[in-house]
Coordinates of C-alpha atoms and ligand atoms in Angstrom, one line a residue:
M109 CA -0.9 -20.9 -25.3
G110 CA -3.9 -23.1 -26.0
K111 CA -1.8 -26.0 -23.7
S112 CA -3.2 -26.3 -19.4
R113 CA -0.2 -24.4 -17.1
K114 CA 0.7 -28.1 -16.4
E115 CA 1.3 -29.7 -19.1
Q116 CA 3.8 -26.5 -20.4
I117 CA 5.3 -26.3 -17.4
Q118 CA 5.9 -30.0 -18.2
K119 CA 6.9 -29.9 -21.7
G120 CA 9.3 -29.0 -23.5
H121 CA 9.5 -26.5 -26.5
T122 CA 11.5 -25.3 -28.7
V123 CA 12.0 -21.9 -28.7
I124 CA 13.1 -19.2 -31.1
K125 CA 15.5 -16.7 -29.7
S126 CA 15.7 -14.1 -32.6
N127 CA 12.3 -13.2 -31.5
C128 CA 13.4 -11.3 -28.6
N129 CA 17.3 -11.6 -28.6
G130 CA 18.8 -10.7 -32.4
S131 CA 20.3 -14.3 -32.3
S132 CA 19.2 -16.7 -34.8
D133 CA 19.8 -19.4 -33.0
I134 CA 17.1 -22.4 -32.3
L135 CA 17.8 -23.4 -28.9
N136 CA 16.7 -26.1 -27.3
K137 CA 15.1 -24.8 -24.7
K138 CA 11.8 -25.0 -22.7
E139 CA 9.4 -22.9 -21.9
I140 CA 8.3 -22.9 -18.3
I141 CA 5.3 -21.6 -16.6
I142 CA 5.4 -20.6 -12.4
K143 CA 3.2 -18.7 -10.5
G144 CA 4.1 -16.6 -7.4
I145 CA 2.4 -13.7 -6.4
G146 CA 2.4 -9.9 -8.1
A147 CA 3.8 -8.0 -6.6
S148 CA 4.0 -4.9 -8.9
P149 CA 1.4 -5.1 -11.6
G150 CA 2.9 -4.5 -15.2
I151 CA 4.4 -6.7 -17.6
C152 CA 8.2 -6.9 -18.8
I153 CA 10.4 -8.7 -21.5
G154 CA 14.0 -9.7 -21.6
K155 CA 17.3 -10.8 -20.3
A156 CA 17.3 -12.7 -16.7
Y157 CA 20.5 -11.8 -14.6
I158 CA 20.3 -14.1 -11.6
V159 CA 21.1 -12.0 -8.5
D160 CA 24.5 -13.7 -7.0
R161 CA 26.2 -12.4 -3.6
E162 CA 29.9 -12.1 -4.8
G163 CA 30.4 -10.0 -1.4
V164 CA 30.3 -13.6 0.0
N165 CA 34.0 -13.8 -1.2
L166 CA 35.0 -10.1 0.2
I167 CA 34.5 -10.8 3.9
K168 CA 37.0 -9.0 6.4
R169 CA 38.3 -10.6 9.6
Y170 CA 38.6 -9.1 12.6
P171 CA 39.5 -10.2 16.1
I172 CA 36.9 -10.6 19.1
L173 CA 37.7 -10.5 22.5
E174 CA 37.1 -13.7 24.8
A175 CA 33.4 -12.6 26.6
E176 CA 32.7 -11.5 22.9
I177 CA 32.4 -15.7 21.7
P178 CA 28.8 -16.7 23.1
F179 CA 28.0 -14.2 21.2
E180 CA 30.1 -15.0 17.8
I181 CA 29.3 -18.3 17.7
N182 CA 24.8 -17.4 18.2
R183 CA 25.4 -15.3 15.5
F184 CA 26.5 -18.2 13.7
K185 CA 24.5 -20.6 14.7
N186 CA 21.5 -18.2 13.5
A187 CA 23.2 -18.1 10.3
V188 CA 22.9 -21.6 9.7
K189 CA 19.3 -21.6 11.6
R190 CA 18.3 -19.6 8.0
A191 CA 19.8 -20.6 5.7
S192 CA 18.9 -24.6 6.8
D193 CA 15.4 -22.6 6.9
E194 CA 15.5 -21.3 3.5
H195 CA 16.9 -24.8 1.7
A196 CA 14.3 -26.7 3.6
Y197 CA 11.4 -24.2 2.3
I198 CA 13.1 -24.9 -1.5
I199 CA 12.5 -28.1 -0.5
D200 CA 9.0 -28.0 0.5
S201 CA 8.0 -26.4 -3.1
L202 CA 9.6 -28.0 -5.5
N203 CA 8.1 -29.8 -8.0
S204 CA 7.8 -33.5 -7.8
Y205 CA 8.9 -34.4 -10.6
L206 CA 12.1 -32.6 -10.4
S207 CA 13.4 -35.6 -8.3
D208 CA 17.2 -35.5 -8.7
Q209 CA 17.1 -32.1 -8.3
L210 CA 15.4 -33.0 -5.1
D211 CA 17.5 -35.3 -4.1
I212 CA 20.7 -32.7 -3.9
L213 CA 19.0 -29.9 -2.4
E214 CA 17.9 -33.1 0.6
A215 CA 21.8 -33.5 1.2
H216 CA 22.7 -30.3 1.1
L217 CA 19.9 -29.9 4.3
A218 CA 22.1 -32.1 6.0
L219 CA 25.5 -31.2 5.1
F220 CA 24.8 -27.6 7.5
K221 CA 24.8 -29.8 10.8
D222 CA 27.6 -31.5 8.9
K223 CA 30.4 -31.3 11.6
M224 CA 33.2 -30.5 9.3
L225 CA 31.0 -27.4 8.9
Y226 CA 29.7 -26.6 11.4
Q227 CA 31.3 -28.2 14.7
K228 CA 35.0 -26.9 13.8
T229 CA 33.8 -22.9 12.1
I230 CA 32.8 -23.1 15.7
D231 CA 35.7 -24.3 17.8
T232 CA 37.8 -22.1 15.4
I233 CA 35.4 -19.1 16.2
K234 CA 36.9 -20.2 19.9
T235 CA 40.0 -20.9 19.2
D236 CA 41.3 -18.2 16.8
K237 CA 38.9 -15.8 19.1
I238 CA 38.1 -14.3 14.9
N239 CA 34.9 -13.1 13.9
A240 CA 32.2 -16.0 12.3
E241 CA 32.6 -14.7 8.8
W242 CA 36.5 -15.3 8.3
A243 CA 36.3 -18.3 10.9
L244 CA 33.4 -20.1 8.2
K245 CA 36.0 -19.1 5.6
K246 CA 38.9 -20.4 7.3
V247 CA 37.1 -23.6 8.1
V248 CA 35.8 -24.0 4.2
R249 CA 39.6 -23.3 3.2
Q250 CA 40.9 -26.3 5.1
V251 CA 38.1 -28.5 3.8
K252 CA 38.9 -27.8 0.6
L253 CA 42.9 -28.2 0.8
M254 CA 41.9 -31.4 2.3
F255 CA 39.6 -33.2 -0.1
M256 CA 42.4 -31.7 -3.2
K257 CA 44.8 -34.7 -3.1
V258 CA 41.4 -36.7 -2.7
S259 CA 40.8 -38.8 -6.3
D260 CA 37.2 -40.3 -5.7
P261 CA 34.7 -37.9 -7.4
Y262 CA 32.0 -38.4 -4.8
L263 CA 34.4 -37.4 -2.2
K264 CA 35.5 -34.2 -4.8
S265 CA 31.2 -33.6 -5.3
R266 CA 30.9 -33.7 -1.9
V267 CA 33.6 -30.9 -1.1
T268 CA 31.5 -28.7 -3.6
D269 CA 28.4 -29.5 -1.6
I270 CA 30.0 -28.1 1.6
V271 CA 31.0 -25.0 -0.2
Q272 CA 27.6 -23.7 -1.4
V273 CA 25.7 -24.7 1.6
S274 CA 28.8 -23.2 3.6
E275 CA 27.9 -19.6 0.6
Q276 CA 24.4 -20.2 2.5
V277 CA 25.4 -19.1 5.7
M278 CA 28.2 -17.2 5.0
R279 CA 24.8 -15.1 2.9
N280 CA 23.1 -14.7 6.4
L281 CA 26.1 -13.8 8.1
I282 CA 26.8 -10.3 6.6
G283 CA 23.5 -10.2 5.0
A284 CA 22.2 -8.9 1.9
Q285 CA 24.1 -5.7 1.4
D286 CA 26.5 -7.1 -0.6
I287 CA 24.9 -7.7 -3.3
K288 CA 25.2 -5.1 -6.4
I289 CA 22.8 -4.6 -7.6
S290 CA 23.8 -0.7 -8.1
D291 CA 26.3 -1.7 -10.2
I292 CA 24.5 -4.2 -12.8
N293 CA 25.3 -2.2 -16.3
K294 CA 22.9 -3.8 -18.9
R295 CA 19.0 -3.9 -19.3
V296 CA 17.9 -6.5 -17.3
I297 CA 15.5 -8.6 -15.3
L298 CA 16.8 -9.7 -11.6
V299 CA 15.6 -12.5 -11.0
A300 CA 17.3 -13.3 -6.7
H301 CA 16.4 -15.9 -4.3
D302 CA 15.2 -12.5 -2.2
L303 CA 16.0 -9.1 -2.4
S304 CA 15.8 -6.8 0.5
P305 CA 13.9 -3.3 0.8
A306 CA 17.6 -2.2 0.6
D307 CA 18.3 -3.9 -2.7
T308 CA 14.9 -3.0 -4.1
S309 CA 15.9 0.6 -2.9
Q310 CA 19.2 0.4 -5.4
I311 CA 17.7 -1.0 -8.7
Q312 CA 18.4 1.8 -11.8
L313 CA 15.4 2.5 -13.6
E314 CA 16.7 2.9 -16.1
L315 CA 18.2 -1.0 -16.7
I316 CA 16.7 -3.1 -14.0
K317 CA 13.2 -3.5 -16.5
G318 CA 11.5 -5.4 -13.6
F319 CA 12.5 -8.6 -10.9
V320 CA 11.5 -12.1 -9.4
T321 CA 12.3 -13.3 -6.1
D322 CA 11.8 -16.7 -4.9
L323 CA 10.9 -15.2 -1.3
G324 CA 8.5 -13.0 -0.1
G325 CA 4.9 -12.3 0.3
R326 CA 2.3 -9.7 -0.9
D327 CA 2.2 -6.3 0.8
S328 CA 6.4 -7.0 2.2
H329 CA 8.5 -3.9 1.7
T330 CA 10.4 -5.0 -1.7
G331 CA 6.9 -5.5 -3.3
I332 CA 6.0 -2.0 -2.3
I333 CA 9.4 -0.3 -3.8
A334 CA 8.5 -2.4 -6.8
K335 CA 5.2 -1.0 -7.2
A336 CA 6.4 2.8 -6.6
L337 CA 8.9 3.0 -9.0
G338 CA 6.1 0.7 -11.6
I339 CA 8.1 -1.9 -12.5
P340 CA 6.7 -5.0 -12.7
A341 CA 7.6 -8.0 -10.2
V342 CA 6.5 -11.6 -9.3
M343 CA 7.4 -12.5 -5.9
G344 CA 7.3 -16.0 -3.6
L345 CA 8.2 -17.9 -6.8
G346 CA 9.6 -20.4 -4.6
N347 CA 12.5 -21.7 -6.4
A348 CA 12.7 -19.8 -9.8
T349 CA 16.3 -19.0 -9.0
H350 CA 16.6 -22.7 -10.4
K351 CA 14.9 -22.9 -13.4
V352 CA 16.0 -20.0 -15.1
E353 CA 20.0 -19.0 -16.4
N354 CA 21.5 -16.1 -17.0
D355 CA 20.5 -14.5 -20.1
D356 CA 17.5 -17.0 -20.6
I357 CA 14.9 -14.8 -21.9
V358 CA 11.8 -14.2 -18.9
I359 CA 8.6 -12.3 -19.0
V360 CA 7.3 -10.7 -15.8
D361 CA 3.5 -10.7 -15.6
G362 CA 3.6 -9.2 -12.2
L363 CA -0.3 -9.0 -13.4
S364 CA -1.4 -12.0 -12.7
G365 CA 1.8 -13.1 -10.7
L366 CA 3.9 -15.7 -13.0
L367 CA 7.3 -16.1 -14.3
I368 CA 7.9 -17.7 -18.1
V369 CA 11.0 -18.0 -19.0
N370 CA 12.1 -19.6 -22.7
P371 CA 8.6 -18.0 -24.3
E372 CA 7.4 -19.7 -27.0
E373 CA 7.3 -17.5 -30.5
D374 CA 3.1 -16.8 -29.6
T375 CA 3.6 -16.5 -25.8
L376 CA 5.8 -13.8 -26.6
F377 CA 3.6 -12.6 -29.2
A378 CA 0.7 -11.8 -26.8
Y379 CA 2.6 -10.9 -23.9
E380 CA 3.6 -7.9 -26.5
E381 CA 0.3 -7.3 -26.8
R382 CA -0.5 -7.7 -23.5
G383 CA 2.3 -5.0 -22.7
S384 CA 1.4 -2.4 -24.6
L385 CA -2.4 -1.8 -23.7
Y386 CA -1.6 -2.5 -20.9
E387 CA 0.8 0.9 -20.8
I388 CA -2.4 2.7 -23.5
Q389 CA -4.2 2.2 -20.2
R390 CA -1.7 3.4 -18.3
A391 CA -1.8 6.3 -20.0
I392 CA -5.0 7.6 -20.1
R393 CA -5.4 7.3 -16.4
A394 CA -2.5 9.3 -15.5
R395 CA -3.8 11.8 -18.1
E396 CA -6.8 12.1 -16.3
S397 CA -5.0 11.9 -12.5
H398 CA -5.2 15.5 -11.9
L399 CA -8.7 16.4 -12.4
P400 CA -10.6 15.8 -8.3
A401 CA -11.7 12.7 -6.8
T402 CA -15.1 13.5 -6.1
T403 CA -18.0 11.0 -5.9
L404 CA -21.4 10.9 -7.6
D405 CA -22.3 12.5 -4.4
G406 CA -19.8 15.3 -4.1
T407 CA -17.7 13.9 -1.9
T408 CA -14.1 14.8 -2.5
F409 CA -11.6 12.8 -1.8
E410 CA -7.7 13.1 -1.0
L411 CA -5.4 11.1 -2.8
M412 CA -2.5 11.1 -1.4
A413 CA 0.9 9.5 -2.2
N414 CA 3.4 7.0 -0.1
I415 CA 6.7 7.8 -1.2
E416 CA 10.4 6.1 -0.2
L417 CA 12.5 8.1 -2.6
V418 CA 13.2 11.9 -2.4
E419 CA 13.4 10.7 -6.6
E420 CA 9.7 9.5 -6.5
V421 CA 8.2 13.5 -6.5
V422 CA 7.8 13.5 -10.3
S423 CA 5.5 10.8 -9.9
V424 CA 3.7 12.1 -7.2
R425 CA 3.3 14.8 -9.3
D426 CA 3.0 12.8 -12.5
N427 CA 0.1 10.7 -11.7
G428 CA -2.2 13.6 -9.5
A429 CA -1.4 13.4 -6.0
K430 CA -2.5 15.8 -3.7
G431 CA 0.4 15.8 -1.2
I432 CA 2.3 12.7 0.3
G433 CA 0.3 10.6 2.8
L434 CA 3.4 8.5 3.8
F435 CA 6.9 9.5 3.5
R436 CA 9.2 5.9 4.4
T437 CA 12.1 8.1 5.9
E438 CA 14.0 4.9 6.2
F439 CA 15.2 4.6 2.9
L440 CA 17.7 7.6 3.5
Y441 CA 19.5 5.8 6.3
I442 CA 19.3 2.9 4.4
D443 CA 20.5 4.1 1.4
L444 CA 23.6 6.5 3.2
K445 CA 25.0 3.1 4.8
R446 CA 25.6 5.1 7.8
F447 CA 22.8 7.3 10.2
P448 CA 22.7 10.5 8.5
S449 CA 22.9 13.9 10.1
E450 CA 20.5 16.3 10.9
E451 CA 22.1 18.8 7.9
E452 CA 21.9 15.6 5.4
L453 CA 18.5 15.3 6.4
F454 CA 17.2 19.1 6.7
E455 CA 18.5 19.2 3.1
K456 CA 16.9 16.3 1.8
Y457 CA 13.0 17.3 3.6
K458 CA 13.6 21.0 2.7
E459 CA 13.9 19.5 -1.4
V460 CA 11.0 17.3 -0.8
V461 CA 8.6 19.9 0.7
E462 CA 9.7 22.1 -1.6
L463 CA 9.3 20.4 -4.4
L464 CA 5.6 19.6 -3.6
A465 CA 4.1 23.0 -2.0
P466 CA 2.3 23.7 -1.3
M467 CA 1.2 19.7 -0.5
S468 CA 0.9 19.0 2.0
V469 CA 4.7 15.8 3.2
T470 CA 3.6 13.4 6.2
F471 CA 7.5 12.5 7.5
R472 CA 6.7 9.4 9.0
T473 CA 9.6 9.1 11.3
L474 CA 12.5 5.8 10.9
D475 CA 10.4 2.7 10.4
I476 CA 13.3 0.4 10.9
H477 CA 14.2 -3.1 11.5
G478 CA 11.7 -5.8 10.7
D479 CA 12.8 -6.2 7.4
K480 CA 14.0 -3.3 7.3
V481 CA 17.4 -3.5 8.7
L482 CA 20.5 -0.8 8.9
P483 CA 22.9 -3.1 6.9
Y484 CA 25.6 -1.2 9.5
M485 CA 23.5 -1.7 12.8
A486 CA 23.1 -6.0 11.6
A487 CA 26.1 -6.2 13.6
N488 CA 24.1 -5.4 17.2
I489 CA 20.3 -5.8 16.6
D490 CA 20.0 -10.2 17.0
E491 CA 16.8 -10.6 17.0
E492 CA 14.6 -14.3 17.4
N493 CA 11.4 -12.3 15.9
P494 CA 12.4 -8.7 14.6
A495 CA 8.8 -8.1 13.5
L496 CA 7.9 -8.5 17.1
G497 CA 11.4 -6.0 18.2
L498 CA 12.8 -3.5 18.5
R499 CA 11.2 -1.8 15.2
A500 CA 10.3 1.8 14.9
I501 CA 9.4 3.7 17.6
R502 CA 10.7 0.8 19.8
F503 CA 14.5 1.4 18.2
C504 CA 13.8 5.3 18.3
L505 CA 12.9 5.9 22.3
K506 CA 16.0 3.2 23.4
R507 CA 17.9 5.4 20.9
P508 CA 16.6 9.0 21.3
E509 CA 19.8 10.1 20.1
I510 CA 19.1 9.0 16.7
F511 CA 15.4 10.0 17.0
I512 CA 15.8 13.6 18.4
T513 CA 18.1 14.3 14.8
Q514 CA 15.0 13.2 12.7
I515 CA 12.3 15.4 14.4
K516 CA 14.9 18.6 14.5
A517 CA 15.6 18.4 10.6
I518 CA 11.9 18.2 10.6
F519 CA 10.9 20.5 12.2
R520 CA 13.2 22.6 10.5
A521 CA 12.3 21.6 7.2
A522 CA 9.2 22.4 8.3
A523 CA 9.7 26.3 8.1
F524 CA 9.9 25.4 4.8
G525 CA 6.2 24.5 3.6
N526 CA 3.5 22.0 5.1
I527 CA 4.4 19.3 6.9
K528 CA 3.1 16.8 9.4
L529 CA 4.7 13.9 11.9
L530 CA 3.8 10.3 11.8
I531 CA 5.0 7.9 14.3
P532 CA 4.9 4.7 13.5
M533 CA 3.8 1.0 15.4
I534 CA 2.5 3.1 18.4
S535 CA 0.7 0.3 20.5
C536 CA 0.4 2.5 23.7
V537 CA 0.0 5.8 25.3
E538 CA 3.1 5.9 27.5
E539 CA 4.8 5.4 23.2
I540 CA 2.8 8.9 22.4
I541 CA 3.9 10.6 25.8
S542 CA 8.1 9.7 25.8
V543 CA 7.6 10.9 22.2
K544 CA 6.0 14.5 23.1
Q545 CA 8.6 13.9 25.5
I546 CA 11.5 14.7 22.8
I547 CA 9.8 16.7 20.8
K548 CA 9.9 19.6 23.0
L549 CA 13.8 18.8 23.8
A550 CA 14.3 18.7 20.0
I551 CA 12.7 22.4 20.0
D552 CA 13.9 23.3 22.8
E553 CA 17.0 22.4 21.0
L554 CA 17.0 24.0 18.3
K555 CA 15.8 27.6 19.5
E556 CA 18.9 27.5 21.4
E557 CA 20.7 26.7 18.5
Q558 CA 18.6 29.3 16.9
K559 CA 17.6 27.6 14.0
L560 CA 14.7 28.4 11.7
F561 CA 12.0 25.8 12.2
N562 CA 8.3 24.8 13.4
G563 CA 7.6 22.5 15.6
D564 CA 3.7 23.5 15.8
I565 CA 2.7 20.9 12.5
P566 CA 0.3 18.1 13.3
L567 CA 1.1 15.2 15.4
G568 CA -0.1 11.1 13.8
I569 CA -0.1 7.8 14.5
M570 CA 0.1 4.3 12.1
I571 CA -2.2 2.1 13.7
E572 CA -1.2 -0.8 13.2
V573 CA -0.4 -3.0 16.1
P574 CA -3.9 -4.4 17.1
S575 CA -3.7 -3.0 20.9
A576 CA -3.8 0.3 19.4
V577 CA -7.5 -0.3 17.9
I578 CA -8.3 -1.5 20.6
I579 CA -7.2 2.1 22.6
A580 CA -7.9 4.1 19.5
E581 CA -10.6 6.4 21.0
E582 CA -8.0 6.5 24.0
L583 CA -5.0 7.8 21.3
A584 CA -7.2 10.0 20.0
N585 CA -7.1 12.0 22.9
H586 CA -3.5 12.7 22.4
V587 CA -3.0 13.3 18.8
D588 CA -4.4 15.0 15.5
F589 CA -4.7 11.9 13.1
F590 CA -4.4 8.2 13.3
S591 CA -2.8 7.2 9.5
I592 CA -3.9 3.3 9.6
G593 CA -1.1 0.9 7.6
T594 CA -3.0 -2.1 7.1
N595 CA 0.2 -3.7 5.8
D596 CA 1.3 -4.0 9.2
L597 CA -2.2 -4.5 11.1
I598 CA -2.8 -7.3 9.1
Q599 CA 0.3 -9.2 9.8
Y600 CA 0.3 -8.2 13.4
S601 CA -3.5 -9.1 14.0
M602 CA -3.7 -12.0 12.1
A603 CA -0.1 -13.5 12.7
I604 CA 0.6 -13.4 8.8
D605 CA 4.2 -12.3 8.5
R606 CA 4.1 -10.1 5.3
R607 CA 7.6 -11.8 3.5
N608 CA 5.9 -15.2 4.2
R609 CA 4.7 -16.8 0.8
Q610 CA 3.3 -20.3 3.4
V611 CA 1.3 -18.2 5.0
A612 CA 0.6 -15.3 2.0
H613 CA -2.7 -17.2 1.3
L614 CA -4.9 -15.7 4.6
Y615 CA -3.6 -12.2 3.6
N616 CA -6.4 -10.8 2.5
P617 CA -7.5 -6.9 3.4
M618 CA -11.2 -8.3 2.7
N619 CA -11.3 -10.2 5.9
P620 CA -13.9 -9.5 8.2
A621 CA -11.7 -9.2 11.7
V622 CA -10.0 -5.8 9.3
I623 CA -12.9 -4.3 7.7
R624 CA -13.7 -4.5 11.5
M625 CA -10.7 -3.3 12.7
I626 CA -10.8 -0.3 10.6
K627 CA -14.4 0.6 11.7
M628 CA -13.5 0.8 14.6
V629 CA -10.6 3.2 14.2
V630 CA -12.4 5.5 12.3
D631 CA -14.9 5.9 14.5
A632 CA -13.2 6.4 17.3
A633 CA -11.7 9.2 15.1
H634 CA -14.6 10.6 13.4
S635 CA -15.8 10.5 17.4
K636 CA -13.2 12.4 19.0
N637 CA -12.9 15.0 16.1
I638 CA -9.4 13.7 14.5
G639 CA -8.3 13.0 11.6
V640 CA -8.2 10.2 9.9
A641 CA -6.3 8.3 6.6
M642 CA -5.4 5.1 5.8
C643 CA -1.6 4.8 4.1
G644 CA -1.8 0.7 3.8
E645 CA -1.3 -0.6 0.1
M646 CA -5.1 -2.3 1.4
A647 CA -5.9 2.0 0.0
G648 CA -4.8 1.9 -3.4
E649 CA -6.6 -1.7 -4.3
P650 CA -9.7 -1.0 -6.6
F651 CA -11.2 -4.2 -5.1
N652 CA -11.4 -2.7 -1.5
L653 CA -12.6 0.9 -2.4
P654 CA -16.3 0.7 -1.6
V655 CA -16.0 -1.4 2.1
L656 CA -13.5 1.9 2.5
M657 CA -15.5 4.3 0.9
G658 CA -18.4 2.7 2.7
L659 CA -16.5 2.3 6.4
G660 CA -16.2 6.6 5.8
L661 CA -13.0 6.9 4.9
T662 CA -11.6 9.9 2.9
E663 CA -8.1 10.1 3.1
L664 CA -6.2 7.6 0.8
S665 CA -2.6 7.2 0.8
M666 CA -1.4 5.1 -2.3
N667 CA 1.8 4.0 -4.2
P668 CA 1.6 7.2 -6.9
M669 CA 0.9 4.7 -9.8
A670 CA -2.3 3.8 -8.2
I671 CA -3.8 7.1 -7.6
P672 CA -4.8 7.7 -11.1
V673 CA -7.4 4.4 -10.9
I674 CA -8.8 5.0 -7.5
R675 CA -9.0 8.3 -8.9
E676 CA -11.3 6.8 -11.8
M677 CA -13.3 4.3 -9.3
V678 CA -14.5 7.6 -6.7
T679 CA -15.6 9.1 -9.7
R680 CA -18.0 6.2 -10.6
L681 CA -19.2 5.7 -6.5
D682 CA -21.9 7.0 -4.5
T683 CA -21.2 7.5 -0.7
N684 CA -24.3 7.0 0.4
E685 CA -25.0 3.7 -1.4
T686 CA -21.2 2.3 -0.3
K687 CA -22.4 2.9 3.4
E688 CA -25.5 1.0 3.1
F689 CA -23.4 -1.5 1.2
V690 CA -20.8 -2.0 4.5
N691 CA -24.0 -2.8 7.0
R692 CA -24.3 -5.6 4.8
V693 CA -20.3 -6.2 4.5
I694 CA -20.2 -6.2 8.6
Q695 CA -22.3 -8.8 9.2
M696 CA -20.6 -11.3 7.2
G697 CA -17.9 -13.8 9.0
Q698 CA -15.9 -15.2 6.1
V699 CA -13.5 -13.3 3.4
S700 CA -15.3 -15.6 0.6
E701 CA -19.0 -13.8 0.9
I702 CA -17.5 -10.5 1.4
V703 CA -16.0 -10.8 -1.7
T704 CA -19.2 -12.5 -3.7
L705 CA -20.2 -9.3 -1.9
V706 CA -18.5 -6.8 -3.6
N707 CA -18.3 -8.0 -7.0
E708 CA -22.0 -8.5 -6.8
Q709 CA -22.7 -4.9 -6.2
Y710 CA -19.4 -3.4 -8.1
G711 CA -18.2 -5.7 -10.7
K712 CA -19.2 -3.9 -12.9
V713 CA -17.7 -0.9 -11.6
L714 CA -14.3 -2.7 -11.3
S715 CA -14.3 -4.7 -14.8
D716 CA -14.7 -1.5 -16.5
Ligands
LIG854 C1 1.7 0.1 7.1 O1 2.1 -1.3 7.5 O2 0.4 -0.7 6.4 C2 2.5 0.9 6.1 C3 2.0 1.4 5.7 O3 3.8 1.6 6.6 P1 4.9 0.0 6.1 O4 5.0 -0.4 5.0 O5 5.9 1.0 5.4 O6 5.7 -1.1 7.4
LIG855 MG1 4.1 -0.3 9.2

């Protein structure tokens, strides 16, 4: 691998495929290295499986009322906009030497608003009073029929373009739930334009070695799930789906954020070694992870796990977590494809609690929408800015019947173990007051129904909106603990969409604004004598630990796989020293200054 990356991207190589797939064919394939964002560490090598949205062909027709026509047209327009934005984004990220491809894509971009497709679909929704998907399908069929008899090759290729563009719109119309990841029955690496958290949670670990996506940024929910599953992932690759073909051999380097397509023999060899080394280190750390996380000066840290699915409980135990600091309960709702009943939730929650007893489990109530849209709700929620919309507690307070069902299930499970209740995205005191009213109703109903329950459990809130930081002292008067959700706190305070690759360079937990906000929250919690933990991804990154320790945090919740490394680092640090260190950090105004200081003072511990 002696050449520069650029050279490798532009220069073709011959790959002897017998190294990896058993065939002795020598195929002329170029080794391509694409830089993305490492979303989940680790290395995997295998055959590419391009995630195609087959569901585009499975859509249904349904009639709509006259009054619903504007809504349906709007839905179509939004889908066109999203599809063309995604398309424009791919064009932006294409390398200029791919000029042919660029030309095609630019021509496609113009087609999104092509009269034949755009206006005709709108007209069909109006005249036929049918859903947008069916109207689009009908229009595309008409276009195909119209061009069938044409012999001119230019016009023939135009119809292909229209079909491709319409499929992009259709995918946006029907959402991502049509991807059949759970049906894949061979060992592969997924290559997708985008994977939603719902798609990712369908991944079967014994089959999917890792995945890469064109879209996505740091700490997106999709990346978080990949970390939790312990599979390597690289996101934000821009146009990987255009460069990889089914069955190409690919290497996913989640440590450096690279995708290597059709690797040369040398590259393969080097990566096989790197991969094994990484696995050995991981195994050694996992073995020691059950020892306490105690600093040099004798402070013991509570290292907890973030989980999304009941199945991850094994990983919680294996990695030495002291409990679950964040159970993202929304994934049960996503998987079920409908709102679960109180009984179904209770059974699942009880199972987790009993499996982990006497350790505590912090159930975060439903945090849906934003980037976690429930497929069965997608049609009802049409928001310009979903991250700023009816997400998390806002949704729950709007739909109290759904919220109360979940609270009752949690309280019932609390009769069987140690549970804490955590409310996401609180932005004002009024919301906590409303939550408490619902809690009271839940308790009244459970009493009336004479069910076994425990409603007397600690109540906490996530601090992930800047307003909550500013009024942290007020909020502390109403709850038992805070859990700092830095994934969203960074997103909302710095105005960085956590899924957007274009702004991912700004997303840095070492930003002085982020560090100062954490200080405000920790100080407020300490002054009011309530608990404070951190459960954002920031807590699981070794680089951030000296700062977090110096700010006074002693409870950190992270994806279970991160615990062994963080534990080891905790045992090498001294809280008094990190406090003095943070006094210097807090004076600094730039990320680069802070990063340099961390490296100067803790570089040795980090590199070890
Ligand atoms: C966070 O925002 O930091 C967090 C832990 O919640 P989620 O990632 O589920 O939004
Ligand atoms: Mg959050």
